mmCIF file of C-alpha atoms in Angstrom:
data_model
loop_
_atom_site.group_PDB
_atom_site.id
_atom_site.type_symbol
_atom_site.label_atom_id
_atom_site.label_comp_id
_atom_site.label_asym_id
_atom_site.label_seq_id
_atom_site.Cartn_x
_atom_site.Cartn_y
_atom_site.Cartn_z
ATOM 1 C CA MET A 1 12.863 -16.956 -6.185
ATOM 2 C CA LEU A 2 10.850 -14.110 -4.710
ATOM 3 C CA LYS A 3 12.634 -11.781 -2.270
ATOM 4 C CA SER A 4 11.146 -9.014 -0.134
ATOM 5 C CA TYR A 5 11.829 -6.576 2.676
ATOM 6 C CA ALA A 6 9.447 -4.401 4.713
ATOM 7 C CA ILE A 7 9.967 -1.465 7.047
ATOM 8 C CA THR A 8 7.698 1.016 8.824
ATOM 9 C CA ASP A 9 8.812 4.192 10.579
ATOM 10 C CA ILE A 10 6.965 6.727 12.722
ATOM 11 C CA GLY A 11 8.528 9.671 10.868
ATOM 12 C CA ARG A 12 9.634 12.980 12.380
ATOM 13 C CA LYS A 13 6.318 14.647 13.294
ATOM 14 C CA ARG A 14 3.867 11.966 14.488
ATOM 15 C CA LYS A 15 3.552 10.633 18.028
ATOM 16 C CA LEU A 16 2.013 7.337 16.870
ATOM 17 C CA ASN A 17 2.573 5.038 13.923
ATOM 18 C CA GLN A 18 -0.823 4.410 12.354
ATOM 19 C CA ASP A 19 0.628 2.431 9.445
ATOM 20 C CA PHE A 20 0.604 -1.354 9.499
ATOM 21 C CA ILE A 21 2.499 -3.694 7.176
ATOM 22 C CA TYR A 22 2.252 -7.424 6.535
ATOM 23 C CA LEU A 23 4.181 -9.779 4.319
ATOM 24 C CA SER A 24 4.288 -13.497 3.718
ATOM 25 C CA GLU A 25 6.474 -15.036 1.039
ATOM 26 C CA GLU A 26 4.766 -18.349 1.848
ATOM 27 C CA PRO A 27 1.210 -19.335 0.834
ATOM 28 C CA ILE A 28 -1.736 -17.901 2.737
ATOM 29 C CA GLY A 29 -4.810 -19.954 1.911
ATOM 30 C CA ASN A 30 -5.010 -20.227 -1.872
ATOM 31 C CA LEU A 31 -2.708 -17.266 -2.506
ATOM 32 C CA PRO A 32 0.994 -18.141 -2.930
ATOM 33 C CA ASN A 33 2.169 -14.960 -1.122
ATOM 34 C CA VAL A 34 0.647 -11.800 0.326
ATOM 35 C CA PHE A 35 2.007 -8.260 0.854
ATOM 36 C CA ILE A 36 -0.025 -5.454 2.474
ATOM 37 C CA VAL A 37 0.451 -1.814 3.451
ATOM 38 C CA ALA A 38 -2.302 -0.041 5.417
ATOM 39 C CA ASP A 39 -2.413 3.600 6.557
ATOM 40 C CA GLY A 40 -4.930 4.185 9.339
ATOM 41 C CA MET A 41 -6.834 7.326 10.209
ATOM 42 C CA GLY A 42 -8.745 8.405 13.296
ATOM 43 C CA GLY A 43 -8.196 10.194 16.575
ATOM 44 C CA HIS A 44 -6.029 8.930 19.430
ATOM 45 C CA ASN A 45 -5.210 5.270 18.700
ATOM 46 C CA ALA A 46 -8.178 4.665 16.363
ATOM 47 C CA GLY A 47 -6.094 4.832 13.169
ATOM 48 C CA ASP A 48 -3.524 2.495 14.665
ATOM 49 C CA PHE A 49 -6.302 0.053 15.561
ATOM 50 C CA ALA A 50 -8.017 0.362 12.170
ATOM 51 C CA SER A 51 -4.959 -0.456 10.064
ATOM 52 C CA ARG A 52 -3.919 -3.415 12.194
ATOM 53 C CA TYR A 53 -7.451 -4.796 12.573
ATOM 54 C CA ALA A 54 -8.254 -4.498 8.863
ATOM 55 C CA VAL A 55 -5.027 -6.238 7.839
ATOM 56 C CA GLU A 56 -5.498 -9.029 10.374
ATOM 57 C CA THR A 57 -9.087 -9.524 9.168
ATOM 58 C CA ILE A 58 -7.992 -9.627 5.516
ATOM 59 C CA VAL A 59 -5.246 -12.169 6.217
ATOM 60 C CA GLU A 60 -7.676 -14.358 8.173
ATOM 61 C CA GLU A 61 -10.236 -14.200 5.370
ATOM 62 C CA ILE A 62 -7.598 -15.102 2.759
ATOM 63 C CA GLN A 63 -6.449 -17.996 4.949
ATOM 64 C CA THR A 64 -9.949 -19.503 5.202
ATOM 65 C CA SER A 65 -11.240 -18.751 1.688
ATOM 66 C CA PHE A 66 -12.145 -21.677 -0.559
ATOM 67 C CA GLU A 67 -12.099 -19.433 -3.631
ATOM 68 C CA LYS A 68 -9.451 -19.868 -6.333
ATOM 69 C CA ASN A 69 -9.711 -16.545 -8.160
ATOM 70 C CA PRO A 70 -7.395 -13.987 -6.508
ATOM 71 C CA VAL A 71 -9.699 -11.043 -7.246
ATOM 72 C CA THR A 72 -12.618 -12.850 -5.607
ATOM 73 C CA ILE A 73 -10.464 -13.784 -2.605
ATOM 74 C CA LEU A 74 -9.179 -10.234 -2.105
ATOM 75 C CA SER A 75 -12.520 -8.569 -2.817
ATOM 76 C CA ARG A 76 -14.362 -10.625 -0.221
ATOM 77 C CA ALA A 77 -11.561 -10.165 2.309
ATOM 78 C CA ILE A 78 -11.657 -6.373 1.860
ATOM 79 C CA GLU A 79 -15.456 -6.339 2.164
ATOM 80 C CA LYS A 80 -15.282 -8.383 5.383
ATOM 81 C CA ALA A 81 -12.622 -6.037 6.798
ATOM 82 C CA ASN A 82 -14.844 -3.057 5.968
ATOM 83 C CA THR A 83 -17.878 -4.620 7.671
ATOM 84 C CA LEU A 84 -16.001 -5.601 10.832
ATOM 85 C CA THR A 85 -14.140 -2.283 11.056
ATOM 86 C CA ARG A 86 -17.463 -0.432 10.857
ATOM 87 C CA GLN A 87 -18.889 -2.722 13.513
ATOM 88 C CA LYS A 88 -15.966 -2.073 15.872
ATOM 89 C CA ALA A 89 -16.383 1.681 15.399
ATOM 90 C CA TYR A 90 -20.073 1.469 16.339
ATOM 91 C CA GLU A 91 -19.287 -0.584 19.446
ATOM 92 C CA ASP A 92 -16.587 1.718 20.830
ATOM 93 C CA ILE A 93 -16.972 5.508 20.769
ATOM 94 C CA ALA A 94 -13.182 5.888 21.013
ATOM 95 C CA LEU A 95 -12.937 4.217 17.598
ATOM 96 C CA ALA A 96 -15.717 6.225 15.934
ATOM 97 C CA GLY A 97 -14.767 7.563 12.509
ATOM 98 C CA MET A 98 -11.751 5.326 12.105
ATOM 99 C CA GLY A 99 -10.693 3.949 8.736
ATOM 100 C CA THR A 100 -7.695 2.782 6.774
ATOM 101 C CA THR A 101 -6.254 2.636 3.298
ATOM 102 C CA ILE A 102 -5.104 -0.711 1.980
ATOM 103 C CA VAL A 103 -2.883 -1.855 -0.867
ATOM 104 C CA ILE A 104 -2.374 -5.588 -1.392
ATOM 105 C CA ALA A 105 -0.141 -7.501 -3.804
ATOM 106 C CA THR A 106 0.217 -11.172 -4.620
ATOM 107 C CA PHE A 107 2.383 -12.806 -7.290
ATOM 108 C CA ILE A 108 0.964 -15.730 -9.257
ATOM 109 C CA ALA A 109 2.819 -17.399 -12.144
ATOM 110 C CA GLY A 110 4.645 -14.287 -13.344
ATOM 111 C CA HIS A 111 1.645 -12.023 -12.827
ATOM 112 C CA LEU A 112 1.110 -9.314 -10.246
ATOM 113 C CA GLU A 113 -2.378 -9.057 -8.760
ATOM 114 C CA VAL A 114 -3.105 -5.810 -6.911
ATOM 115 C CA ALA A 115 -6.017 -4.479 -4.850
ATOM 116 C CA ASN A 116 -6.227 -0.998 -3.375
ATOM 117 C CA VAL A 117 -8.528 1.307 -1.448
ATOM 118 C CA GLY A 118 -7.329 4.824 -0.624
ATOM 119 C CA ASP A 119 -4.023 6.497 -1.448
ATOM 120 C CA SER A 120 -1.376 3.989 -0.416
ATOM 121 C CA ARG A 121 0.396 3.052 -3.617
ATOM 122 C CA LEU A 122 2.013 0.283 -5.610
ATOM 123 C CA TYR A 123 4.744 0.991 -8.164
ATOM 124 C CA ILE A 124 6.566 -1.169 -10.689
ATOM 125 C CA VAL A 125 10.178 -0.041 -10.963
ATOM 126 C CA ASN A 126 12.687 -1.132 -13.601
ATOM 127 C CA ASP A 127 14.454 1.287 -15.950
ATOM 128 C CA SER A 128 11.513 3.591 -15.227
ATOM 129 C CA ILE A 129 8.961 3.961 -12.440
ATOM 130 C CA ARG A 130 5.252 3.400 -13.005
ATOM 131 C CA GLN A 131 2.459 3.943 -10.495
ATOM 132 C CA VAL A 132 -0.019 1.077 -10.926
ATOM 133 C CA THR A 133 -2.620 2.097 -8.364
ATOM 134 C CA VAL A 134 -4.752 5.217 -8.708
ATOM 135 C CA ASP A 135 -5.156 7.323 -5.562
ATOM 136 C CA HIS A 136 -8.685 7.515 -4.212
ATOM 137 C CA SER A 137 -8.266 11.125 -3.168
ATOM 138 C CA LEU A 138 -9.913 14.492 -3.684
ATOM 139 C CA VAL A 139 -6.821 15.915 -5.369
ATOM 140 C CA GLU A 140 -6.554 12.938 -7.762
ATOM 141 C CA GLU A 141 -10.167 13.556 -8.810
ATOM 142 C CA MET A 142 -9.303 17.214 -9.394
ATOM 143 C CA ILE A 143 -6.368 16.147 -11.597
ATOM 144 C CA ARG A 144 -8.577 13.819 -13.637
ATOM 145 C CA MET A 145 -11.111 16.610 -14.162
ATOM 146 C CA GLY A 146 -8.360 19.005 -15.277
ATOM 147 C CA GLY A 147 -8.755 21.360 -12.325
ATOM 148 C CA ILE A 148 -5.131 21.082 -11.232
ATOM 149 C CA ASP A 149 -1.893 19.692 -12.649
ATOM 150 C CA ARG A 150 0.090 16.962 -10.931
ATOM 151 C CA GLU A 151 2.967 19.273 -10.002
ATOM 152 C CA ASN A 152 0.720 21.664 -8.061
ATOM 153 C CA ALA A 153 -1.196 18.754 -6.572
ATOM 154 C CA ARG A 154 1.816 17.738 -4.488
ATOM 155 C CA ASN A 155 1.433 20.795 -2.252
ATOM 156 C CA HIS A 156 -2.353 21.196 -2.382
ATOM 157 C CA PRO A 157 -3.883 21.786 1.091
ATOM 158 C CA ASP A 158 -6.450 19.008 0.502
ATOM 159 C CA LYS A 159 -3.971 16.394 -0.714
ATOM 160 C CA ASN A 160 -4.586 14.161 2.317
ATOM 161 C CA ILE A 161 -8.366 13.969 1.867
ATOM 162 C CA ILE A 162 -9.174 10.496 0.588
ATOM 163 C CA THR A 163 -12.429 9.501 -1.103
ATOM 164 C CA ARG A 164 -12.377 5.793 -0.273
ATOM 165 C CA ALA A 165 -11.247 3.926 2.841
ATOM 166 C CA ILE A 166 -11.975 0.715 4.671
ATOM 167 C CA GLY A 167 -14.395 1.638 7.455
ATOM 168 C CA ALA A 168 -15.547 4.925 5.932
ATOM 169 C CA ARG A 169 -18.908 3.712 4.572
ATOM 170 C CA ASP A 170 -21.162 0.667 4.809
ATOM 171 C CA THR A 171 -19.838 -0.587 1.473
ATOM 172 C CA VAL A 172 -16.343 -0.353 0.038
ATOM 173 C CA GLU A 173 -15.143 -0.449 -3.568
ATOM 174 C CA ALA A 174 -11.612 -1.648 -4.249
ATOM 175 C CA ASP A 175 -9.716 -1.274 -7.522
ATOM 176 C CA PHE A 176 -7.986 -4.330 -8.977
ATOM 177 C CA PHE A 177 -5.040 -4.572 -11.367
ATOM 178 C CA ASP A 178 -3.462 -7.547 -13.141
ATOM 179 C CA MET A 179 0.031 -6.893 -14.495
ATOM 180 C CA GLU A 180 2.456 -9.173 -16.312
ATOM 181 C CA LEU A 181 5.944 -8.898 -14.847
ATOM 182 C CA ASN A 182 9.318 -8.634 -16.567
ATOM 183 C CA ALA A 183 12.751 -9.743 -15.416
ATOM 184 C CA GLY A 184 14.353 -7.041 -13.281
ATOM 185 C CA ASP A 185 11.078 -5.558 -12.037
ATOM 186 C CA GLN A 186 10.983 -4.288 -8.477
ATOM 187 C CA ILE A 187 7.625 -3.809 -6.783
ATOM 188 C CA LEU A 188 7.159 -1.039 -4.224
ATOM 189 C CA LEU A 189 4.177 -0.826 -1.870
ATOM 190 C CA CYS A 190 4.134 2.295 0.295
ATOM 191 C CA SER A 191 2.051 4.677 2.357
ATOM 192 C CA ASP A 192 1.729 8.344 1.425
ATOM 193 C CA GLY A 193 4.257 9.204 4.119
ATOM 194 C CA LEU A 194 6.825 8.166 1.523
ATOM 195 C CA THR A 195 5.327 9.609 -1.655
ATOM 196 C CA ASN A 196 4.434 12.986 -0.100
ATOM 197 C CA MET A 197 8.090 13.414 0.882
ATOM 198 C CA ILE A 198 9.920 11.980 -2.150
ATOM 199 C CA GLU A 199 9.446 12.547 -5.876
ATOM 200 C CA ASP A 200 9.033 9.488 -8.096
ATOM 201 C CA ASP A 201 12.356 10.054 -9.853
ATOM 202 C CA THR A 202 14.149 9.988 -6.480
ATOM 203 C CA ILE A 203 12.424 6.704 -5.613
ATOM 204 C CA LEU A 204 13.576 5.340 -8.980
ATOM 205 C CA HIS A 205 17.157 6.432 -8.324
ATOM 206 C CA ILE A 206 17.274 4.882 -4.842
ATOM 207 C CA LEU A 207 15.804 1.568 -5.962
ATOM 208 C CA ASN A 208 18.213 1.305 -8.888
ATOM 209 C CA ASN A 209 21.279 2.490 -6.979
ATOM 210 C CA GLY A 210 22.354 -0.947 -5.770
ATOM 211 C CA GLY A 211 22.563 -2.382 -2.293
ATOM 212 C CA SER A 212 20.419 -5.003 -0.611
ATOM 213 C CA LEU A 213 16.639 -4.785 -0.371
ATOM 214 C CA LYS A 214 17.077 -3.773 3.266
ATOM 215 C CA GLU A 215 19.527 -1.002 2.365
ATOM 216 C CA ARG A 216 17.241 0.335 -0.381
ATOM 217 C CA ALA A 217 14.191 0.318 1.893
ATOM 218 C CA GLU A 218 16.084 2.053 4.696
ATOM 219 C CA GLU A 219 17.382 4.670 2.252
ATOM 220 C CA LEU A 220 13.825 5.447 1.127
ATOM 221 C CA VAL A 221 12.757 5.952 4.757
ATOM 222 C CA ARG A 222 15.852 8.001 5.573
ATOM 223 C CA THR A 223 15.282 10.282 2.561
ATOM 224 C CA ALA A 224 11.607 10.797 3.454
ATOM 225 C CA ASN A 225 12.634 11.743 6.984
ATOM 226 C CA ASP A 226 15.397 14.037 5.730
ATOM 227 C CA ASN A 227 12.778 15.790 3.579
ATOM 228 C CA GLY A 228 10.578 16.467 6.602
ATOM 229 C CA GLY A 229 9.150 13.108 7.703
ATOM 230 C CA LYS A 230 5.709 14.667 8.179
ATOM 231 C CA ASP A 231 3.882 11.320 8.340
ATOM 232 C CA ASN A 232 4.449 7.663 9.118
ATOM 233 C CA ILE A 233 6.471 5.948 6.389
ATOM 234 C CA SER A 234 5.915 2.350 5.294
ATOM 235 C CA VAL A 235 7.728 0.529 2.518
ATOM 236 C CA ILE A 236 7.676 -2.999 1.115
ATOM 237 C CA ILE A 237 10.109 -3.765 -1.701
ATOM 238 C CA ILE A 238 9.733 -7.031 -3.603
ATOM 239 C CA GLU A 239 11.850 -8.656 -6.275
ATOM 240 C CA PRO A 240 9.408 -11.259 -7.620
ATOM 241 C CA LEU A 241 11.722 -12.579 -10.351
ATOM 242 C CA SER A 242 15.046 -12.078 -8.583
ATOM 243 C CA ASP A 243 16.691 -15.161 -10.133
ATOM 244 C CA GLU A 244 15.941 -14.130 -13.705
ATOM 245 C CA VAL A 245 18.392 -12.135 -15.801
ATOM 246 C CA LYS A 246 17.239 -8.657 -16.725
ATOM 247 C CA ASN A 247 16.589 -8.235 -20.441
ATOM 248 C CA ASP A 248 18.539 -5.589 -22.318
#
């Protein structure tokens, strides 16, 4: 039986929470479950609007889709969210330039299907921690080209510049991942307000340190805030195979 818990926090420095989270352990349209983290950007309340509006559009599109293939369902939903977010920005000058990251997960017959745009992340955590998504960011491109190592990238002044976002351009390209799951896997979706404040090995320790899903999620947020809380922090933890015994 799948179990999950979600939490979002404004952090220590921001005056507004521009993150938006959504979860449904029950079917939405032809998907058996849906989990989403979005991190909005834009002046005033534009980022707040963008993340919420994009997620609501995606959920509505999933709900009404006649498609069976999860990648097709998610791809079309993301494209529709991009189109409508752009349209809203054109209609209202206060929303001009807004956009949002998105990371989506759904679990189908022991498989994890993931879609992402931007730098919100999805991890698989068991005895080790593995980042599944690849950040669509300037610094990540620099790492891939060998211009900077990952350690120095954490404190790079351009680390928050993303290269893809819903609402940023007329078209949007999402990445998709299909992963087979193992007993004992925990799935973490999060905004960069978590990962910019906490190293991966600390995330691994917290998630494997016992306690309920709620306690683990709250500990992640508390640690991010203790480390500075410079951004909004959003976390969804999922145990997709929680009834299965972990293999030795």
